[in-house]
Short mmCIF file of C-alpha atoms and ligand atoms in Angstrom, two decimals:
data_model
loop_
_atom_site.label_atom_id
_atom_site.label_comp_id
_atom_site.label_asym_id
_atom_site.label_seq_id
_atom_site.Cartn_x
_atom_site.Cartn_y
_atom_site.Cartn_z
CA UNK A 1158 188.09 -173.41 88.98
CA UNK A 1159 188.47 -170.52 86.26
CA UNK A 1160 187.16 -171.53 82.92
CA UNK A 1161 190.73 -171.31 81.89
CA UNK A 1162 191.72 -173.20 84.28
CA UNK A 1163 189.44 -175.87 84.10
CA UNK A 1164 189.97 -175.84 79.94
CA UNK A 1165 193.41 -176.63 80.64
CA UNK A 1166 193.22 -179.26 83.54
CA UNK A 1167 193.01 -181.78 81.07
CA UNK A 1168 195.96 -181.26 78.48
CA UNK A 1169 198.86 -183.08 78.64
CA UNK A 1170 201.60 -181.83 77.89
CA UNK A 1171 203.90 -178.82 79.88
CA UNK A 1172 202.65 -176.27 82.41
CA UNK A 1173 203.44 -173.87 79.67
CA UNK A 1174 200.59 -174.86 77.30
CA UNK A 1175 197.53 -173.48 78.83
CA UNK A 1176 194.17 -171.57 77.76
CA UNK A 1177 194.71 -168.15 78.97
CA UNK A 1178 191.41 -165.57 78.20
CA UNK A 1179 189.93 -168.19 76.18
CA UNK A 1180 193.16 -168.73 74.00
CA UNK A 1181 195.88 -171.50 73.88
CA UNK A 1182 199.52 -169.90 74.78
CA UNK A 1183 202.89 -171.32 74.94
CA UNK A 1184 204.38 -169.71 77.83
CA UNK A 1185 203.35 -165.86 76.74
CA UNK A 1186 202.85 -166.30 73.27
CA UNK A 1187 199.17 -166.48 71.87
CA UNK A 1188 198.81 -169.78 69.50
CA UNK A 1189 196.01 -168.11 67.84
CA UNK A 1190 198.48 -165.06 67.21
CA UNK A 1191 201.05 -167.20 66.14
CA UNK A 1192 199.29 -169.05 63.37
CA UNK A 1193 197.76 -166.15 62.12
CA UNK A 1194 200.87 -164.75 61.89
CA UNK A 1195 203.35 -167.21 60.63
CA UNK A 1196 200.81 -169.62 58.70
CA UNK A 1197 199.91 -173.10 59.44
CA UNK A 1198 201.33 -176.10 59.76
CA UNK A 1199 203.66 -174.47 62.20
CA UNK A 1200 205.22 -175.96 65.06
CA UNK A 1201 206.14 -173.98 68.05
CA UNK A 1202 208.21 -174.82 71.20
CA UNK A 1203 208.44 -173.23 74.33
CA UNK A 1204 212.34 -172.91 75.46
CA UNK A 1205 211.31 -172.70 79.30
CA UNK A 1206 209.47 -176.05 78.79
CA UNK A 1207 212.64 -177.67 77.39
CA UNK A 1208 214.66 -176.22 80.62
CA UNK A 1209 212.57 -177.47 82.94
CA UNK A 1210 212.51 -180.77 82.00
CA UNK A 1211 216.65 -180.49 81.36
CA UNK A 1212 216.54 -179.58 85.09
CA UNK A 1213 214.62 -182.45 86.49
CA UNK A 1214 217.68 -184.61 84.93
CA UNK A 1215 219.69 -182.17 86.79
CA UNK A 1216 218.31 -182.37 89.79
CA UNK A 1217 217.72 -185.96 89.89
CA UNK A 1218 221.96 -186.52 88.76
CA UNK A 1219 223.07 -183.52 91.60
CA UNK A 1220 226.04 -183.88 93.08
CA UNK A 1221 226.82 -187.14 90.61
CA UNK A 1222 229.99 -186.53 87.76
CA UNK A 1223 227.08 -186.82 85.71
CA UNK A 1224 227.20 -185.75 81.57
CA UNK A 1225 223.47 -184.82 80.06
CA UNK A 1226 223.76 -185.90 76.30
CA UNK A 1227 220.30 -184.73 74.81
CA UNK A 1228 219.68 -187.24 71.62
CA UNK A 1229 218.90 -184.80 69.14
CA UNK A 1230 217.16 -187.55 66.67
CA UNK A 1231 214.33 -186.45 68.72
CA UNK A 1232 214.50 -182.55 67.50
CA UNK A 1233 217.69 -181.48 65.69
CA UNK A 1234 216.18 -177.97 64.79
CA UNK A 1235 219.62 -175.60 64.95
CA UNK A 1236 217.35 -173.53 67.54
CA UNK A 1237 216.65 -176.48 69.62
CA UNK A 1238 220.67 -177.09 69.62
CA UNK A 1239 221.49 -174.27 70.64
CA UNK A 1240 218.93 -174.25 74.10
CA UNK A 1241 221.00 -177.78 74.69
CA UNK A 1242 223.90 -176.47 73.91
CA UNK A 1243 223.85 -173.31 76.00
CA UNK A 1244 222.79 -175.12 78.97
CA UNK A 1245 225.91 -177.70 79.08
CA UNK A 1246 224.38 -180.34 77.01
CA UNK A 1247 226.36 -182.92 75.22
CA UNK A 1248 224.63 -184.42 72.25
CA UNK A 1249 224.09 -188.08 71.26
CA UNK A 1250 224.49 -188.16 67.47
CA UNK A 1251 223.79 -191.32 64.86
CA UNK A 1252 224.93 -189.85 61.56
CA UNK A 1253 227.82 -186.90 60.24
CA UNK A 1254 224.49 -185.09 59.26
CA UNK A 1255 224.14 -184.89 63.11
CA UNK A 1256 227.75 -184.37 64.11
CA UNK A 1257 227.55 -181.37 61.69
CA UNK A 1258 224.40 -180.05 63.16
CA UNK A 1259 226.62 -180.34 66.37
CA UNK A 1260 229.36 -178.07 65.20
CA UNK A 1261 226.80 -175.73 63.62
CA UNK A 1262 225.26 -174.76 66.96
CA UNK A 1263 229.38 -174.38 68.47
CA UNK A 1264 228.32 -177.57 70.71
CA UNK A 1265 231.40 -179.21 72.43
CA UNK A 1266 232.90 -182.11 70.76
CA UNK A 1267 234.13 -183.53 74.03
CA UNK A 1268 230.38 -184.11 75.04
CA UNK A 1269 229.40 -185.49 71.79
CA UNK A 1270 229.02 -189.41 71.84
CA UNK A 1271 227.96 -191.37 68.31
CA UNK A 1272 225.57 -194.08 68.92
CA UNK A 1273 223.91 -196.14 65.85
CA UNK A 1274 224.44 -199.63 63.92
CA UNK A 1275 225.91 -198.51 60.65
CA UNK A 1276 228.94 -195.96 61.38
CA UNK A 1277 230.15 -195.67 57.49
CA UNK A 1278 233.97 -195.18 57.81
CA UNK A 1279 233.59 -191.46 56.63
CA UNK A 1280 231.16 -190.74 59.53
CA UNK A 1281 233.86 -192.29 61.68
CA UNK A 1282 236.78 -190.50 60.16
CA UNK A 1283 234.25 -187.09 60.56
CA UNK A 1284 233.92 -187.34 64.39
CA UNK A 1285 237.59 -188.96 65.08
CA UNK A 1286 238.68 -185.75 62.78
CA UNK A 1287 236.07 -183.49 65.05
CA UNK A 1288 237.30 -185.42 68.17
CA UNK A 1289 234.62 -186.43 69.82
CA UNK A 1290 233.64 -187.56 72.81
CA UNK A 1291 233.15 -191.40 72.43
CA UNK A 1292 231.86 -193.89 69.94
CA UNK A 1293 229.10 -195.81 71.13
CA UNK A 1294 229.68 -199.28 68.80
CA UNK A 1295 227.28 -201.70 68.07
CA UNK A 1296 228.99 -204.69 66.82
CA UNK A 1297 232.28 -206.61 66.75
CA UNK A 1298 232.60 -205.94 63.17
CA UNK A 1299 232.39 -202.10 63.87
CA UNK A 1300 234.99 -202.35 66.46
CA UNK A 1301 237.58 -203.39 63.76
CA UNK A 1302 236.83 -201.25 61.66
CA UNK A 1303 236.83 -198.12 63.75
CA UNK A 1304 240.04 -199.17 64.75
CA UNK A 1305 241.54 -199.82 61.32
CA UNK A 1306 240.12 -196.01 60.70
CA UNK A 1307 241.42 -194.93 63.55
CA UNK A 1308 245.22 -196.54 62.67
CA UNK A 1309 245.06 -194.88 59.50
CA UNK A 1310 244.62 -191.41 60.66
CA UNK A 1311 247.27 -192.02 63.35
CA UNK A 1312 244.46 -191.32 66.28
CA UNK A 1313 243.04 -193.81 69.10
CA UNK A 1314 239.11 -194.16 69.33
CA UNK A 1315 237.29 -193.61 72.34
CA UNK A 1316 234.92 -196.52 72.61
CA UNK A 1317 231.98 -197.39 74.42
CA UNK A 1318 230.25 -200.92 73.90
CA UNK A 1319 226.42 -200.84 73.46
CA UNK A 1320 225.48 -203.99 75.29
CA UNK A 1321 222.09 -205.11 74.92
CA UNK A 1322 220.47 -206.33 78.38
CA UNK A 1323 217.35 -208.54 77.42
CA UNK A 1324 214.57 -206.71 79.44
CA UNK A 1325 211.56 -205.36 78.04
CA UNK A 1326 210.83 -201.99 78.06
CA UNK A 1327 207.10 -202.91 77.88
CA UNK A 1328 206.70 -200.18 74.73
CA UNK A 1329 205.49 -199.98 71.37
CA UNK A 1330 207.63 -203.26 69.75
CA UNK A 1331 209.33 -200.79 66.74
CA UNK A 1332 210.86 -198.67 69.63
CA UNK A 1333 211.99 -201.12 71.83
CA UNK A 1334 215.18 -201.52 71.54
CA UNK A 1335 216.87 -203.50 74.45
CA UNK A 1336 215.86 -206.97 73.29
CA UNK A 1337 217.72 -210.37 72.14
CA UNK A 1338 215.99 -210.19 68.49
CA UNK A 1339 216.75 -206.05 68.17
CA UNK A 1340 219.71 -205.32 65.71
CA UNK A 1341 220.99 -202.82 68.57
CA UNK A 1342 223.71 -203.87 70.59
CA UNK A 1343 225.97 -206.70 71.55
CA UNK A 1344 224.21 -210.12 73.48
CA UNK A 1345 225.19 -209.62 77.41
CA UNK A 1346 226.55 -213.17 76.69
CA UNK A 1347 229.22 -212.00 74.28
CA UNK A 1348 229.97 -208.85 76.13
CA UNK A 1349 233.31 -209.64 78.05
CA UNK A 1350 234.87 -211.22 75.02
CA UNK A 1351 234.26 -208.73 72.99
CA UNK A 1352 235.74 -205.82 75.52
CA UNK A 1353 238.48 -208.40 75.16
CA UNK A 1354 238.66 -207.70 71.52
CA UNK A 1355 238.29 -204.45 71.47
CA UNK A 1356 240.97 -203.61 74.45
CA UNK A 1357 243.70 -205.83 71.94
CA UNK A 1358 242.88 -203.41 68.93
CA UNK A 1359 245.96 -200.74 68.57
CA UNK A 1360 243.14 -198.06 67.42
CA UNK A 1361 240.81 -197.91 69.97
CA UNK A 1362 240.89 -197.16 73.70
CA UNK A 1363 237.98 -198.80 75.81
CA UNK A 1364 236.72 -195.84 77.93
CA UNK A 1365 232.96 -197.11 78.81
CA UNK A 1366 229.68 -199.65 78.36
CA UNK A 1367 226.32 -198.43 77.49
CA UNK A 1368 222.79 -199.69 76.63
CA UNK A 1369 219.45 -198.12 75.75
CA UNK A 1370 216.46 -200.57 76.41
CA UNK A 1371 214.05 -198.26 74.29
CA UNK A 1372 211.35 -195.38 74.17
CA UNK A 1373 208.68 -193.56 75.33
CA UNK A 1374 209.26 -196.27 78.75
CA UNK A 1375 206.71 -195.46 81.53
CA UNK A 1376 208.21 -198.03 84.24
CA UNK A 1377 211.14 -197.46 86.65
CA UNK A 1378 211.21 -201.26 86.65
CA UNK A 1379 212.56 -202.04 83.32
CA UNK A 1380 215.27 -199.49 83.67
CA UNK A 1381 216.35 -201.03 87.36
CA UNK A 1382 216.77 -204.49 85.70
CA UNK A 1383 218.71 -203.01 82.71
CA UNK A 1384 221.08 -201.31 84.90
CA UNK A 1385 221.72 -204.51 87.33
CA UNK A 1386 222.48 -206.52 83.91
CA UNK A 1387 225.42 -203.92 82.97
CA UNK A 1388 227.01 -203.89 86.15
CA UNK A 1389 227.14 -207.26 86.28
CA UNK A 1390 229.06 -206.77 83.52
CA UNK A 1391 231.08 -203.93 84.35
CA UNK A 1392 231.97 -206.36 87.51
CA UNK A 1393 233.32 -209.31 85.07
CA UNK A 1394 235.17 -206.49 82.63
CA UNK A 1395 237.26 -204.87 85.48
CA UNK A 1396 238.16 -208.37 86.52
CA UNK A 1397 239.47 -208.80 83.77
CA UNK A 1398 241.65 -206.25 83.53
CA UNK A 1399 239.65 -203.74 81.63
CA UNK A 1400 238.64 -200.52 83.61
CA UNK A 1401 235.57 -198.96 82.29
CA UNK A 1402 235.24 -195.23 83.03
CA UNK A 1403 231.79 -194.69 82.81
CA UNK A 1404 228.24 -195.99 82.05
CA UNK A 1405 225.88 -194.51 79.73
CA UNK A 1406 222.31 -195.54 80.51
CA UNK A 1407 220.84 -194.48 77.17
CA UNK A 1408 217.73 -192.82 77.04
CA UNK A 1409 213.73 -193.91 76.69
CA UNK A 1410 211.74 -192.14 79.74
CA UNK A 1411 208.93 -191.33 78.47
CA UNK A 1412 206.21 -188.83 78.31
CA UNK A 1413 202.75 -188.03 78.90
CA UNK A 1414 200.92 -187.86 75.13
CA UNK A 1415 197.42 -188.91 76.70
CA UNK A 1416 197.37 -190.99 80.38
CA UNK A 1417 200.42 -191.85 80.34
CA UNK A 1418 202.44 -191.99 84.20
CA UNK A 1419 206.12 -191.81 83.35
CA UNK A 1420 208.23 -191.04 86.54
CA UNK A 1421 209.51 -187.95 86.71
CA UNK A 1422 213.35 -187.53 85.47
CA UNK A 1423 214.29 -186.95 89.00
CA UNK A 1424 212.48 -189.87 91.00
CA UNK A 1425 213.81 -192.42 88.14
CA UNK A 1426 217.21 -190.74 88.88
CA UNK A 1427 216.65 -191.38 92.33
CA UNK A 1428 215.75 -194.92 92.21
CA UNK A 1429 218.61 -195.53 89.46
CA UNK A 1430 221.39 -194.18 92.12
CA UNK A 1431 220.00 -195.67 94.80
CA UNK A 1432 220.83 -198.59 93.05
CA UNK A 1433 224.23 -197.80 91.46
CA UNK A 1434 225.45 -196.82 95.11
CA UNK A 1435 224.10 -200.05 96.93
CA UNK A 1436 226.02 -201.91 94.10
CA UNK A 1437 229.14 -199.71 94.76
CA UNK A 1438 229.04 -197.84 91.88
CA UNK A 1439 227.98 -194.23 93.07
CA UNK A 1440 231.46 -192.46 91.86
CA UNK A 1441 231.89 -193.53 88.33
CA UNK A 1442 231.31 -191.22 85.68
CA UNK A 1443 227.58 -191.32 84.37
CA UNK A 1444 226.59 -190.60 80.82
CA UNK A 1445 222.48 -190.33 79.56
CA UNK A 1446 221.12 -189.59 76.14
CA UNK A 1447 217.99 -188.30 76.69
CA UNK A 1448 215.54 -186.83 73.78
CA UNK A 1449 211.77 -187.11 73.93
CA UNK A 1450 211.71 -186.36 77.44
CA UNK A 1451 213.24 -183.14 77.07
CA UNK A 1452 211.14 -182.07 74.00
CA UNK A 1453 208.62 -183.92 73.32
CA UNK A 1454 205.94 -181.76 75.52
CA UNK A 1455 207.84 -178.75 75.02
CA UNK A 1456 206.41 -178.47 71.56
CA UNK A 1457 202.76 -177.82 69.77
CA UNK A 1458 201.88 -177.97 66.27
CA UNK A 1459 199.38 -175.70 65.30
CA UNK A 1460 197.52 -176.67 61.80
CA UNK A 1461 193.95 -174.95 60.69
CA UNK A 1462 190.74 -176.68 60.14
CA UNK A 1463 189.79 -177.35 56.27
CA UNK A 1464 187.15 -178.95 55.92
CA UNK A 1465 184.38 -181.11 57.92
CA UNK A 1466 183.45 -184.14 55.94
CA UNK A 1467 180.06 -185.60 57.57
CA UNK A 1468 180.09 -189.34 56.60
CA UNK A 1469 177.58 -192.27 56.96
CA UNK A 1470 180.16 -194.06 58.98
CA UNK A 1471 182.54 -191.50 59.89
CA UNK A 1472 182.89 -188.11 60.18
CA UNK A 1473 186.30 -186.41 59.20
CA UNK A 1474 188.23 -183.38 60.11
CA UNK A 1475 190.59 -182.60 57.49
CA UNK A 1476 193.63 -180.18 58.91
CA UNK A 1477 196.12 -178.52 56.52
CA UNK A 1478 199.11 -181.06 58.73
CA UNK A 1479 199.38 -184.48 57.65
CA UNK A 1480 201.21 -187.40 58.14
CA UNK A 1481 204.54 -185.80 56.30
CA UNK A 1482 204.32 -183.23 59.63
CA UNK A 1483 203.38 -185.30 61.92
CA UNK A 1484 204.58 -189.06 61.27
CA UNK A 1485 204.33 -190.92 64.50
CA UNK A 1486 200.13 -191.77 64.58
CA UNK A 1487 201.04 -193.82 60.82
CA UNK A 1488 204.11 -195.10 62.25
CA UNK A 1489 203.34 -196.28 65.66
CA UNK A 1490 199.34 -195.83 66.02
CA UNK A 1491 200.92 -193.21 68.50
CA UNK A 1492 198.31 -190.77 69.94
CA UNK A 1493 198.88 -187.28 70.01
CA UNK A 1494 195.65 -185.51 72.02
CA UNK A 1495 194.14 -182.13 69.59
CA UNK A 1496 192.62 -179.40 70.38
CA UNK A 1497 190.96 -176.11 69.24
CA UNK A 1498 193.29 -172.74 70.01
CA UNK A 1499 190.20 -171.36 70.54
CA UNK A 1500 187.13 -173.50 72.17
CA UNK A 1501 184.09 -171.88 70.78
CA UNK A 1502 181.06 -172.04 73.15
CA UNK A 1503 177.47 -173.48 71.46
CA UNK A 1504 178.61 -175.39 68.82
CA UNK A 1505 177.77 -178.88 69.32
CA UNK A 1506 180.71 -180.74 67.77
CA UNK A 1507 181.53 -184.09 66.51
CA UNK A 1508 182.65 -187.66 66.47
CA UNK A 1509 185.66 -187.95 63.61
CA UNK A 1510 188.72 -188.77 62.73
CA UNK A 1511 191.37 -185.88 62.14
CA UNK A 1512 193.29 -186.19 59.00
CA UNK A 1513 195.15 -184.39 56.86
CA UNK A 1514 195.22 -183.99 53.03
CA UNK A 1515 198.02 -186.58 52.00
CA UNK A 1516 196.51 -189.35 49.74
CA UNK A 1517 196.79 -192.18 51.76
CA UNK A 1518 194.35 -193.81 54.53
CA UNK A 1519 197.55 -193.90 56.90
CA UNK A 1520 197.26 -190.35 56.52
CA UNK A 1521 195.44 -189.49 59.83
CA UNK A 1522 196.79 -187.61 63.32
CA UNK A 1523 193.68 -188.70 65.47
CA UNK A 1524 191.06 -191.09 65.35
CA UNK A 1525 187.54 -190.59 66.91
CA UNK A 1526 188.07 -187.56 68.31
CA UNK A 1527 185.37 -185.07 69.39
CA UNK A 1528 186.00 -181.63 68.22
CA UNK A 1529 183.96 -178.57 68.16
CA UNK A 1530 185.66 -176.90 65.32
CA UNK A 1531 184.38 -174.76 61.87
CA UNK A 1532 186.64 -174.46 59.07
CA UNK A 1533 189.35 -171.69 59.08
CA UNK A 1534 189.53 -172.60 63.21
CA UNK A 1535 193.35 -173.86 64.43
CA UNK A 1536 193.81 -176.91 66.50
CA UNK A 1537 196.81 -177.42 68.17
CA UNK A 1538 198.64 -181.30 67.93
CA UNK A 1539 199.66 -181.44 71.67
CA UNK A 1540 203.05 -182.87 73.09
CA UNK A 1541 204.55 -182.62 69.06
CA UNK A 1542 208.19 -181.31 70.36
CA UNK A 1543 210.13 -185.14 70.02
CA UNK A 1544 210.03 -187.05 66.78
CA UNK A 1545 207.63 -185.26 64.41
CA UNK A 1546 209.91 -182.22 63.00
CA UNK A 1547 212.91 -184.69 63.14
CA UNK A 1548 210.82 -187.15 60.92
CA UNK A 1549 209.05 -185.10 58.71
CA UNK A 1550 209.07 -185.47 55.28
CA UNK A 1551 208.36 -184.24 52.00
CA UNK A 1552 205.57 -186.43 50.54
CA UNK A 1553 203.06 -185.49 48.41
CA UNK A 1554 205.66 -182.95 47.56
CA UNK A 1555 204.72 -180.53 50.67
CA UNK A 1556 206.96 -178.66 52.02
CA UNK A 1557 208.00 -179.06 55.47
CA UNK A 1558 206.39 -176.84 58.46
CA UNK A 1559 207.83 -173.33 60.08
CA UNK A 1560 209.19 -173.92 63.26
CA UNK A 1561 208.99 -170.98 65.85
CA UNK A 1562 210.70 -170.94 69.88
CA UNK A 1563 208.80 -169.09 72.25
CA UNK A 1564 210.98 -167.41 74.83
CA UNK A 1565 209.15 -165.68 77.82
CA UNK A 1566 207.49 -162.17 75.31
CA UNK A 1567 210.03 -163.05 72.25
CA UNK A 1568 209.14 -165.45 69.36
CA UNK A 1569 211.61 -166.59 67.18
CA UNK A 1570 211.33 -168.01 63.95
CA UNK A 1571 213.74 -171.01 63.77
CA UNK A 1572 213.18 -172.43 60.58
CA UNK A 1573 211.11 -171.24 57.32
CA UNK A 1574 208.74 -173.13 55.53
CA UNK A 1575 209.88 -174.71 53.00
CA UNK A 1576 209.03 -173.99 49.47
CA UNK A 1577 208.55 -176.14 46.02
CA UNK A 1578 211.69 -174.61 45.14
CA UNK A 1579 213.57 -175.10 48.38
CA UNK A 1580 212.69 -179.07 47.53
CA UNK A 1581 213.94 -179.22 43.91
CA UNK A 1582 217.29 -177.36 44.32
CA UNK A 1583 218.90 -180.46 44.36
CA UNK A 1584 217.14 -182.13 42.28
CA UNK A 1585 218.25 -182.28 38.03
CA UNK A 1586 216.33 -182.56 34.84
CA UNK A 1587 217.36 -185.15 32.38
CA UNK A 1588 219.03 -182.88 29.67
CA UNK A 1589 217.82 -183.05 25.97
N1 LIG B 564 219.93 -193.24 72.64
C1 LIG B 564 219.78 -194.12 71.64
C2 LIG B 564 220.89 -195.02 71.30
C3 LIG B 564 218.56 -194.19 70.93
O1 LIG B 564 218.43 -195.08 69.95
C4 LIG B 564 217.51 -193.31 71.27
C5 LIG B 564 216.24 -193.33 70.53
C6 LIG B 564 217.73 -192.38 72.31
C7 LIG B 564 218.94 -192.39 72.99
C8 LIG B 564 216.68 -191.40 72.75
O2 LIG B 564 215.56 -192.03 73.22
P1 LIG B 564 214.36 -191.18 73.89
O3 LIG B 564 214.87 -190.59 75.17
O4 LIG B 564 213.98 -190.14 72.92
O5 LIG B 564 213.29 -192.17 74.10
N2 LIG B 564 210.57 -192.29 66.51
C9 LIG B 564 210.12 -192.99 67.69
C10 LIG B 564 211.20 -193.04 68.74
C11 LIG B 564 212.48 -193.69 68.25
C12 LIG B 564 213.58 -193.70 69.29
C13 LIG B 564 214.86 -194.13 68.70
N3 LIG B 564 215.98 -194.11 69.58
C14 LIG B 564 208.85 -192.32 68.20
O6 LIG B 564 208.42 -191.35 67.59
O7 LIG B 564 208.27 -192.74 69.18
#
């Protein structure tokens, strides 16, 4: 093996982040290049990265009257969009912030469905105005009031009821979603009478079920059992009179941040239809919402090295990204593997914990790593595409990162870093 190669044997993440002449790239693009260039924090993505995992979805659903609705919670960068977008994406949205995001990017409303517990009525008047796809509803309360919005803007709702199956995704308990004791979804008990309900209201028109058991899932297992509970149901709606016109299997495969085994998009796919077509339900219409699997290891973010801090019981590495960038190792004790852009040879390295400059002890992105870094050196924060940018923040009054995406040669910027200023546009001093 090449040094580069063997450098790069161990990262997870896409075949498009490897070392290359001693380097990190993203597809073509130098990370060491890129950091100099554009300052750090800075995340980058690699477009080709985000294709290929779009088409593993694609091949898996071949053939299959099959609609791809990436869940842009995960990244809802306008230059992320628009890769979805131009590829035939729909998008999954849970607020208007989204469904704007949607229309920024000239995404098709028809492939736009609106999943989340708390719909305010102007979110729903928004996307019945912007004629989207299908509400996803969460409750029996929400069904009667979409329709009651609905009435009053002389317009039927598309709906879809988000049932909740009972099995356990086996994942990290604040993103599991799919169980009884999870505010998402309707109990599988109280499914058929309320697709009773909602096919008597005069403002809605019942055009699917769906569920979503939860994230970053690893198992083909939990997904099999989620699907048998909803076409049981599916069987007991139609017999009563109710046809449903497709099934939306959510989202939740998950992705490699460390050991992780997820199956590919295309095996689960395979297992999933195997399934649906022994159960005689190969021909109707599919729906899946998708995010971290088609971003999440697409992206890098780059941050520089500030200071070491020898300690007596720890050592620390303290980056110039924090916890505002890079939320998820606060939030879920996730692990997100880092390492240097540029490996230096000789330098004996460390034990420590990798943390960034936000004044709090939950402000750290890796614990008891070893790194052989100096100050002013870049590390890169590996599989960073899904659910950091999306859920970054402005704490400690920083502004949030430069994004760039990485296109074969071309690098484009995406988003700016923000400034102070950028921050307190909206905000007013008390006048005197
Ligand atoms: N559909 C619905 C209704 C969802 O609630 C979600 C994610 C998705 C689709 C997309 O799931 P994915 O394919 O990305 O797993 N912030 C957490 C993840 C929260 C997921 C919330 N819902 C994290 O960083 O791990």
């Amino acid at each position: 093996m090449t040094d580069h190669a063997a450098l790069s044997a161990g990262l997870p993440g896409a075949p498009q982040i490897a070392y290359r002449n001693g380097t990190l790239h993203l597809e073509q693009a130098s990370l060491a290049a890129l950091a100099s260039d554009y300052g750090t924090p800075l995340f980058v993505y690699s477009k080709a990265a985000m294709l290929s995992a779009l088409a593993a979805y694609q091949k898996g659903l071949a053939g299959r009257d099959a609609q791809i609705c990436y869940a842009m919670k995960a990244n809802s960068s306008l230059g992320v969009l628009q890769v979805f977008a131009e590829a035939g994406c729909g998008f999954d949205i849970v607020s208007g912030g989204e469904l704007e995001r949607v229309q920024a990017v000239g995404g098709d409303m028809r492939k736009v469905i609106f999943s989340g517990v708390g719909k305010t009525r102007a979110e729903m008047q928004q996307a019945l105005a912007a004629d989207i796809g299908c509400f996803n509803v969460e409750s029996e309360a929400e069904l009667d009031v979409l329709s009651e919005v609905a009435l009053a803007m002389g317009r039927i709702a598309p709906v879809s009821i988000r049932v909740n199956p009972n099995v356990d995704p086996k994942t990290h308990p604040y993103i599991s979603t799919g169980l009884k004791g999870n505010k998402f979804g309707v109990a599988h008990e109280e499914a058929l009478r309320i697709y009773q309900h909602a096919a008597s209201l005069k403002g809605l028109r019942v055009t699917g079920i769906d569920c979503h058991i939860g994230s970053q899932i690893t198992d083909t297992t939990p997904y099999l059992d989620a699907m048998d509970r909803v076409l049981d149901l599916v069987a007991s709606i139609e017999a009563a009179g109710i046809p449903i016109e497709h099934i939306d299997f959510g989202g939740g495969l998950g992705i490699n941040y460390e050991q992780d085994t997820p199956p590919a998009a295309d095996a689960l796919w395979q297992a999933l239809l195997a399934r649906l077509d022994a159960r005689g339900y190969g021909r109707k219409k599919l729906m899946i919402e998708p995010g971290r699997s088609l971003v999440g290891n697409a992206g890098v973010c780059l941050a520089e090295v500030l200071y070491l801090k020898p300690g007596e019981h720890k050592n620390f590495c303290i980056i110039d990204a924090a916890m505002n960038d890079l939320p998820r190792p606060a939030m879920y004790q996730a692990f997100h593997a880092i390492v240097p852009v540029v490996p230096r040879d000789g330098l004996p390295g460390m034990t420590c914990d990798v943390v960034g400059p936000v004044c709090e002890s939950g402000d750290w992105i890796g614990r008891d790593r070893h790194l052989a870094v100096a100050p002013g050196d870049h590390v890169a924060v590996l599989s960073a595409g899904a659910y950091c940018m999306s859920m970054a923040s402005n704490y400690n009054t920083r502004g949030r990162a430069a994004e760039l995406l990485v296109d074969g040669l071309a690098v484009h910027l995406i988003r700016e870093r923000e400034s102070a200023a950028d921050q307190m546009r909206t905000e007013k001093m008390v006048r005197r």
